[in-house]
mmCIF file of N, CA and C in Angstrom:
data_model
loop_
_atom_site.group_PDB
_atom_site.id
_atom_site.type_symbol
_atom_site.label_atom_id
_atom_site.label_comp_id
_atom_site.label_asym_id
_atom_site.label_seq_id
_atom_site.Cartn_x
_atom_site.Cartn_y
_atom_site.Cartn_z
ATOM 1 N N MET A 13 -19.205 -32.599 18.532
ATOM 2 C CA MET A 13 -19.190 -32.054 17.225
ATOM 3 C C MET A 13 -17.669 -31.396 17.145
ATOM 4 N N THR A 14 -16.854 -31.414 18.332
ATOM 5 C CA THR A 14 -15.620 -30.669 18.194
ATOM 6 C C THR A 14 -14.421 -31.572 17.842
ATOM 7 N N ASN A 15 -14.837 -32.961 17.671
ATOM 8 C CA ASN A 15 -13.682 -33.699 17.307
ATOM 9 C C ASN A 15 -13.359 -33.658 15.854
ATOM 10 N N SER A 16 -12.351 -34.172 15.545
ATOM 11 C CA SER A 16 -11.755 -34.108 13.847
ATOM 12 C C SER A 16 -12.677 -35.012 12.920
ATOM 13 N N GLU A 17 -13.418 -36.017 13.678
ATOM 14 C CA GLU A 17 -14.363 -36.980 12.864
ATOM 15 C C GLU A 17 -15.533 -36.280 12.326
ATOM 16 N N SER A 18 -16.033 -35.261 12.916
ATOM 17 C CA SER A 18 -17.194 -34.684 12.364
ATOM 18 C C SER A 18 -17.130 -33.884 11.137
ATOM 19 N N LEU A 19 -15.906 -33.392 10.847
ATOM 20 C CA LEU A 19 -15.896 -32.500 9.640
ATOM 21 C C LEU A 19 -14.634 -32.950 8.717
ATOM 22 N N PRO A 20 -14.713 -32.802 7.537
ATOM 23 C CA PRO A 20 -13.590 -33.263 6.686
ATOM 24 C C PRO A 20 -12.316 -32.447 7.047
ATOM 25 N N ARG A 21 -11.210 -33.177 6.728
ATOM 26 C CA ARG A 21 -9.877 -32.338 7.016
ATOM 27 C C ARG A 21 -9.791 -31.127 6.208
ATOM 28 N N THR A 22 -10.330 -31.022 4.997
ATOM 29 C CA THR A 22 -10.067 -29.961 4.172
ATOM 30 C C THR A 22 -10.720 -28.753 4.574
ATOM 31 N N VAL A 23 -11.822 -29.042 5.501
ATOM 32 C CA VAL A 23 -12.365 -27.728 6.087
ATOM 33 C C VAL A 23 -11.778 -26.963 7.231
ATOM 34 N N VAL A 24 -10.938 -27.791 7.888
ATOM 35 C CA VAL A 24 -10.262 -27.143 8.984
ATOM 36 C C VAL A 24 -8.903 -26.769 8.606
ATOM 37 N N PRO A 25 -8.411 -25.636 8.977
ATOM 38 C CA PRO A 25 -6.866 -25.277 8.660
ATOM 39 C C PRO A 25 -6.049 -26.310 9.611
ATOM 40 N N ALA A 26 -4.682 -26.383 9.232
ATOM 41 C CA ALA A 26 -4.020 -27.277 9.892
ATOM 42 C C ALA A 26 -3.854 -26.745 11.332
ATOM 43 N N GLY A 27 -4.036 -27.802 12.129
ATOM 44 C CA GLY A 27 -3.889 -27.530 13.676
ATOM 45 C C GLY A 27 -4.993 -26.959 14.376
ATOM 46 N N ILE A 28 -6.034 -26.744 13.648
ATOM 47 C CA ILE A 28 -7.359 -26.198 14.419
ATOM 48 C C ILE A 28 -8.351 -27.370 14.123
ATOM 49 N N ILE A 29 -8.880 -27.775 15.283
ATOM 50 C CA ILE A 29 -9.857 -29.019 15.347
ATOM 51 C C ILE A 29 -11.289 -28.258 15.445
ATOM 52 N N ASP A 30 -11.502 -27.274 16.329
ATOM 53 C CA ASP A 30 -12.696 -26.758 16.696
ATOM 54 C C ASP A 30 -13.361 -26.114 15.355
ATOM 55 N N PRO A 31 -14.610 -26.307 14.945
ATOM 56 C CA PRO A 31 -15.043 -25.567 13.831
ATOM 57 C C PRO A 31 -15.238 -24.176 14.098
ATOM 58 N N VAL A 32 -15.709 -23.771 15.205
ATOM 59 C CA VAL A 32 -15.860 -22.483 15.708
ATOM 60 C C VAL A 32 -14.436 -21.641 15.538
ATOM 61 N N THR A 33 -13.608 -22.165 16.147
ATOM 62 C CA THR A 33 -12.133 -21.507 16.304
ATOM 63 C C THR A 33 -11.779 -21.595 14.808
ATOM 64 N N SER A 34 -11.998 -22.485 13.889
ATOM 65 C CA SER A 34 -11.517 -22.510 12.251
ATOM 66 C C SER A 34 -12.284 -21.330 11.828
ATOM 67 N N ALA A 35 -13.524 -21.031 11.847
ATOM 68 C CA ALA A 35 -14.189 -20.075 11.314
ATOM 69 C C ALA A 35 -13.772 -18.641 11.685
ATOM 70 N N ARG A 36 -13.459 -18.705 13.069
ATOM 71 C CA ARG A 36 -12.856 -17.474 13.586
ATOM 72 C C ARG A 36 -11.438 -17.146 13.021
ATOM 73 N N ALA A 37 -10.805 -18.039 12.781
ATOM 74 C CA ALA A 37 -9.352 -17.830 12.378
ATOM 75 C C ALA A 37 -9.638 -17.355 10.888
ATOM 76 N N GLU A 38 -10.592 -17.967 9.982
ATOM 77 C CA GLU A 38 -10.786 -17.706 8.584
ATOM 78 C C GLU A 38 -11.299 -16.280 8.459
ATOM 79 N N LEU A 39 -12.229 -15.980 9.409
ATOM 80 C CA LEU A 39 -12.801 -14.490 9.471
ATOM 81 C C LEU A 39 -11.804 -13.522 9.759
ATOM 82 N N LYS A 40 -10.836 -13.875 10.798
ATOM 83 C CA LYS A 40 -9.821 -12.867 11.121
ATOM 84 C C LYS A 40 -8.780 -12.656 10.051
ATOM 85 N N ALA A 41 -8.403 -13.694 9.299
ATOM 86 C CA ALA A 41 -7.562 -13.512 8.088
ATOM 87 C C ALA A 41 -8.244 -12.717 6.925
ATOM 88 N N ALA A 42 -9.591 -13.056 6.642
ATOM 89 C CA ALA A 42 -10.165 -12.334 5.730
ATOM 90 C C ALA A 42 -10.228 -10.765 6.147
ATOM 91 N N LEU A 43 -10.669 -10.425 7.222
ATOM 92 C CA LEU A 43 -10.752 -9.126 7.797
ATOM 93 C C LEU A 43 -9.392 -8.414 7.801
ATOM 94 N N ALA A 44 -8.414 -9.018 8.081
ATOM 95 C CA ALA A 44 -7.008 -8.426 7.956
ATOM 96 C C ALA A 44 -6.745 -8.267 6.783
ATOM 97 N N ALA A 45 -7.145 -9.154 5.681
ATOM 98 C CA ALA A 45 -6.591 -8.929 4.364
ATOM 99 C C ALA A 45 -7.435 -7.882 3.643
ATOM 100 N N ILE A 46 -8.670 -7.590 4.230
ATOM 101 C CA ILE A 46 -9.499 -6.299 3.591
ATOM 102 C C ILE A 46 -9.018 -5.170 4.188
ATOM 103 N N GLU A 47 -8.508 -5.138 5.519
ATOM 104 C CA GLU A 47 -7.941 -3.962 6.165
ATOM 105 C C GLU A 47 -6.539 -3.543 5.421
ATOM 106 N N VAL A 48 -5.758 -4.458 5.178
ATOM 107 C CA VAL A 48 -4.560 -4.205 4.310
ATOM 108 C C VAL A 48 -4.738 -3.465 3.082
ATOM 109 N N LYS A 49 -5.731 -4.142 2.426
ATOM 110 C CA LYS A 49 -5.985 -3.920 0.877
ATOM 111 C C LYS A 49 -6.818 -2.414 0.916
ATOM 112 N N GLY A 50 -7.641 -2.268 1.941
ATOM 113 C CA GLY A 50 -8.558 -0.945 1.888
ATOM 114 C C GLY A 50 -7.977 0.120 2.698
ATOM 115 N N ASN A 51 -6.864 0.050 3.267
ATOM 116 C CA ASN A 51 -6.313 1.208 4.082
ATOM 117 C C ASN A 51 -5.491 1.967 3.268
ATOM 118 N N ILE A 52 -6.131 3.042 2.504
ATOM 119 C CA ILE A 52 -5.434 3.769 1.512
ATOM 120 C C ILE A 52 -4.430 4.762 2.164
ATOM 121 N N PRO A 53 -4.643 5.229 3.371
ATOM 122 C CA PRO A 53 -3.532 6.260 3.897
ATOM 123 C C PRO A 53 -2.323 5.492 4.189
ATOM 124 N N ARG A 54 -2.471 4.347 4.743
ATOM 125 C CA ARG A 54 -1.133 3.707 5.192
ATOM 126 C C ARG A 54 -0.421 3.164 3.965
ATOM 127 N N ARG A 55 -1.200 2.624 2.776
ATOM 128 C CA ARG A 55 -0.460 2.292 1.638
ATOM 129 C C ARG A 55 0.253 3.519 0.994
ATOM 130 N N VAL A 56 -0.524 4.737 0.944
ATOM 131 C CA VAL A 56 0.231 5.830 0.335
ATOM 132 C C VAL A 56 1.413 6.256 1.112
ATOM 133 N N GLU A 57 1.318 6.174 2.565
ATOM 134 C CA GLU A 57 2.403 6.460 3.489
ATOM 135 C C GLU A 57 3.711 5.421 3.145
ATOM 136 N N LYS A 58 3.335 4.309 3.011
ATOM 137 C CA LYS A 58 4.442 3.261 2.744
ATOM 138 C C LYS A 58 5.090 3.445 1.302
ATOM 139 N N ALA A 59 4.160 3.831 0.399
ATOM 140 C CA ALA A 59 4.700 4.074 -1.004
ATOM 141 C C ALA A 59 5.498 5.388 -1.054
ATOM 142 N N SER A 60 5.115 6.445 -0.399
ATOM 143 C CA SER A 60 5.986 7.685 -0.376
ATOM 144 C C SER A 60 7.187 7.525 0.464
ATOM 145 N N THR A 61 7.235 6.774 1.553
ATOM 146 C CA THR A 61 8.375 6.423 2.232
ATOM 147 C C THR A 61 9.425 5.706 1.290
ATOM 148 N N ARG A 62 8.811 4.730 0.309
ATOM 149 C CA ARG A 62 9.951 3.928 -0.652
ATOM 150 C C ARG A 62 10.328 4.939 -1.497
ATOM 151 N N ALA A 63 9.622 5.703 -1.873
ATOM 152 C CA ALA A 63 9.869 6.956 -2.858
ATOM 153 C C ALA A 63 10.956 7.768 -2.534
ATOM 154 N N ALA A 64 10.695 8.110 -1.104
ATOM 155 C CA ALA A 64 11.801 9.140 -0.681
ATOM 156 C C ALA A 64 13.061 8.372 -0.449
ATOM 157 N N ALA A 65 13.127 7.176 -0.117
ATOM 158 C CA ALA A 65 14.501 6.433 0.120
ATOM 159 C C ALA A 65 14.910 6.185 -1.344
ATOM 160 N N LYS A 66 14.096 5.880 -2.244
ATOM 161 C CA LYS A 66 14.920 5.830 -3.482
ATOM 162 C C LYS A 66 15.450 7.065 -4.096
ATOM 163 N N ALA A 67 14.708 8.352 -3.793
ATOM 164 C CA ALA A 67 15.220 9.672 -4.166
ATOM 165 C C ALA A 67 16.499 9.885 -3.576
ATOM 166 N N ARG A 68 16.517 9.582 -2.198
ATOM 167 C CA ARG A 68 17.763 9.714 -1.526
ATOM 168 C C ARG A 68 18.989 9.075 -2.012
ATOM 169 N N VAL A 69 18.829 7.774 -2.418
ATOM 170 C CA VAL A 69 19.823 6.984 -2.951
ATOM 171 C C VAL A 69 20.143 7.485 -4.371
ATOM 172 N N PHE A 70 19.368 8.039 -5.209
ATOM 173 C CA PHE A 70 19.461 8.527 -6.258
ATOM 174 C C PHE A 70 20.428 9.845 -6.129
ATOM 175 N N ALA A 71 19.936 10.636 -5.167
ATOM 176 C CA ALA A 71 20.559 11.879 -4.983
ATOM 177 C C ALA A 71 22.017 11.589 -4.565
ATOM 178 N N ASP A 72 22.455 10.663 -3.664
ATOM 179 C CA ASP A 72 23.614 10.200 -3.315
ATOM 180 C C ASP A 72 24.635 9.862 -4.408
ATOM 181 N N ARG A 73 24.016 8.955 -5.338
ATOM 182 C CA ARG A 73 24.753 8.462 -6.575
ATOM 183 C C ARG A 73 24.836 9.485 -7.453
ATOM 184 N N ASN A 74 24.086 10.189 -7.800
ATOM 185 C CA ASN A 74 24.063 11.126 -8.783
ATOM 186 C C ASN A 74 23.416 12.516 -8.410
ATOM 187 N N PRO A 75 24.436 13.487 -7.790
ATOM 188 C CA PRO A 75 23.748 14.798 -7.219
ATOM 189 C C PRO A 75 23.334 15.726 -8.590
ATOM 190 N N LEU A 76 24.014 15.618 -9.677
ATOM 191 C CA LEU A 76 23.673 16.567 -10.673
ATOM 192 C C LEU A 76 22.310 16.228 -11.386
ATOM 193 N N GLY A 77 22.050 14.858 -11.445
ATOM 194 C CA GLY A 77 20.835 14.291 -11.858
ATOM 195 C C GLY A 77 19.757 14.738 -11.024
ATOM 196 N N ALA A 78 19.969 14.576 -9.664
ATOM 197 C CA ALA A 78 18.865 14.864 -8.716
ATOM 198 C C ALA A 78 18.649 16.404 -8.918
ATOM 199 N N ILE A 79 19.540 17.135 -9.062
ATOM 200 C CA ILE A 79 19.299 18.610 -9.072
ATOM 201 C C ILE A 79 18.479 18.802 -10.520
ATOM 202 N N ALA A 80 18.770 18.199 -11.486
ATOM 203 C CA ALA A 80 18.140 18.365 -12.647
ATOM 204 C C ALA A 80 16.724 18.019 -12.753
ATOM 205 N N ALA A 81 16.479 16.743 -12.024
ATOM 206 C CA ALA A 81 15.169 16.158 -11.695
ATOM 207 C C ALA A 81 14.489 17.167 -10.975
ATOM 208 N N THR A 82 14.835 17.805 -9.977
ATOM 209 C CA THR A 82 14.080 18.578 -9.161
ATOM 210 C C THR A 82 13.720 19.917 -9.757
ATOM 211 N N VAL A 83 14.723 20.589 -10.589
ATOM 212 C CA VAL A 83 14.347 21.584 -11.485
ATOM 213 C C VAL A 83 13.197 21.315 -12.485
ATOM 214 N N GLY A 84 13.348 20.181 -13.126
ATOM 215 C CA GLY A 84 12.404 19.674 -14.043
ATOM 216 C C GLY A 84 10.940 19.525 -13.489
ATOM 217 N N ILE A 85 11.159 18.977 -12.308
ATOM 218 C CA ILE A 85 9.713 18.662 -11.552
ATOM 219 C C ILE A 85 8.991 19.972 -11.210
ATOM 220 N N ALA A 86 9.833 21.061 -10.732
ATOM 221 C CA ALA A 86 9.293 22.263 -10.251
ATOM 222 C C ALA A 86 9.015 23.009 -11.397
ATOM 223 N N ALA A 87 9.556 23.028 -12.661
ATOM 224 C CA ALA A 87 9.238 23.656 -13.661
ATOM 225 C C ALA A 87 7.732 23.071 -14.415
ATOM 226 N N GLY A 88 7.610 21.737 -14.236
ATOM 227 C CA GLY A 88 6.541 21.068 -14.684
ATOM 228 C C GLY A 88 5.339 21.575 -13.795
ATOM 229 N N VAL A 89 5.398 21.416 -12.391
ATOM 230 C CA VAL A 89 4.423 21.851 -11.540
ATOM 231 C C VAL A 89 4.196 23.422 -11.708
ATOM 232 N N GLY A 90 5.121 24.095 -11.753
ATOM 233 C CA GLY A 90 4.807 25.661 -12.018
ATOM 234 C C GLY A 90 4.041 25.760 -13.344
ATOM 235 N N GLY A 91 4.558 25.230 -14.287
ATOM 236 C CA GLY A 91 3.723 25.394 -15.539
ATOM 237 C C GLY A 91 2.311 24.881 -15.506
ATOM 238 N N ALA A 92 2.029 23.881 -14.793
ATOM 239 C CA ALA A 92 0.682 23.455 -14.754
ATOM 240 C C ALA A 92 -0.103 24.286 -13.752
ATOM 241 N N VAL A 93 0.333 24.844 -12.762
ATOM 242 C CA VAL A 93 -0.257 25.896 -11.974
ATOM 243 C C VAL A 93 -0.650 27.057 -12.846
ATOM 244 N N TRP A 94 0.500 27.390 -13.491
ATOM 245 C CA TRP A 94 0.325 28.721 -14.476
ATOM 246 C C TRP A 94 -0.997 28.354 -15.446
ATOM 247 N N ALA A 95 -0.912 27.131 -16.171
ATOM 248 C CA ALA A 95 -1.759 26.908 -17.183
ATOM 249 C C ALA A 95 -3.447 26.889 -16.553
ATOM 250 N N ILE A 96 -3.393 26.286 -15.442
ATOM 251 C CA ILE A 96 -4.650 26.130 -14.646
ATOM 252 C C ILE A 96 -5.215 27.454 -14.255
ATOM 253 N N ALA A 97 -4.415 28.499 -13.650
ATOM 254 C CA ALA A 97 -4.737 29.723 -13.200
ATOM 255 C C ALA A 97 -5.033 30.599 -14.378
ATOM 256 N N ARG A 98 -4.387 30.603 -15.585
ATOM 257 C CA ARG A 98 -4.610 31.159 -16.839
ATOM 258 C C ARG A 98 -6.156 30.810 -17.313
ATOM 259 N N ALA A 99 -6.512 29.463 -17.352
ATOM 260 C CA ALA A 99 -7.652 28.912 -17.795
ATOM 261 C C ALA A 99 -8.630 29.560 -16.925
ATOM 262 N N ILE A 100 -8.454 29.509 -15.751
ATOM 263 C CA ILE A 100 -9.414 29.946 -14.655
ATOM 264 C C ILE A 100 -9.855 31.380 -14.794
ATOM 265 N N SER A 101 -8.759 32.264 -14.997
ATOM 266 C CA SER A 101 -8.780 33.758 -15.260
ATOM 267 C C SER A 101 -9.621 34.150 -16.462
ATOM 268 N N ARG A 102 -9.689 33.468 -17.564
ATOM 269 C CA ARG A 102 -10.354 33.670 -18.728
ATOM 270 C C ARG A 102 -11.785 33.434 -18.710
#
């Protein structure tokens, strides 16, 4: 049952003749895809690394714009914290 005549060629990936090996390879690929898609901390880390690199490039090209963006973000976060604290205190 391990030769190529027992199964159609479309079932076996290229280069894998043994059906058990083929099933293992398909399972390994499926589990790897699930791991990549479901590993939220790793995806967040990669996204934050990309965002930090983009921010550094922006700051190098436009220092005044970076300062203005930082002040704007700080004001927005401060305003949100103030609004939440005020809503909780009432």
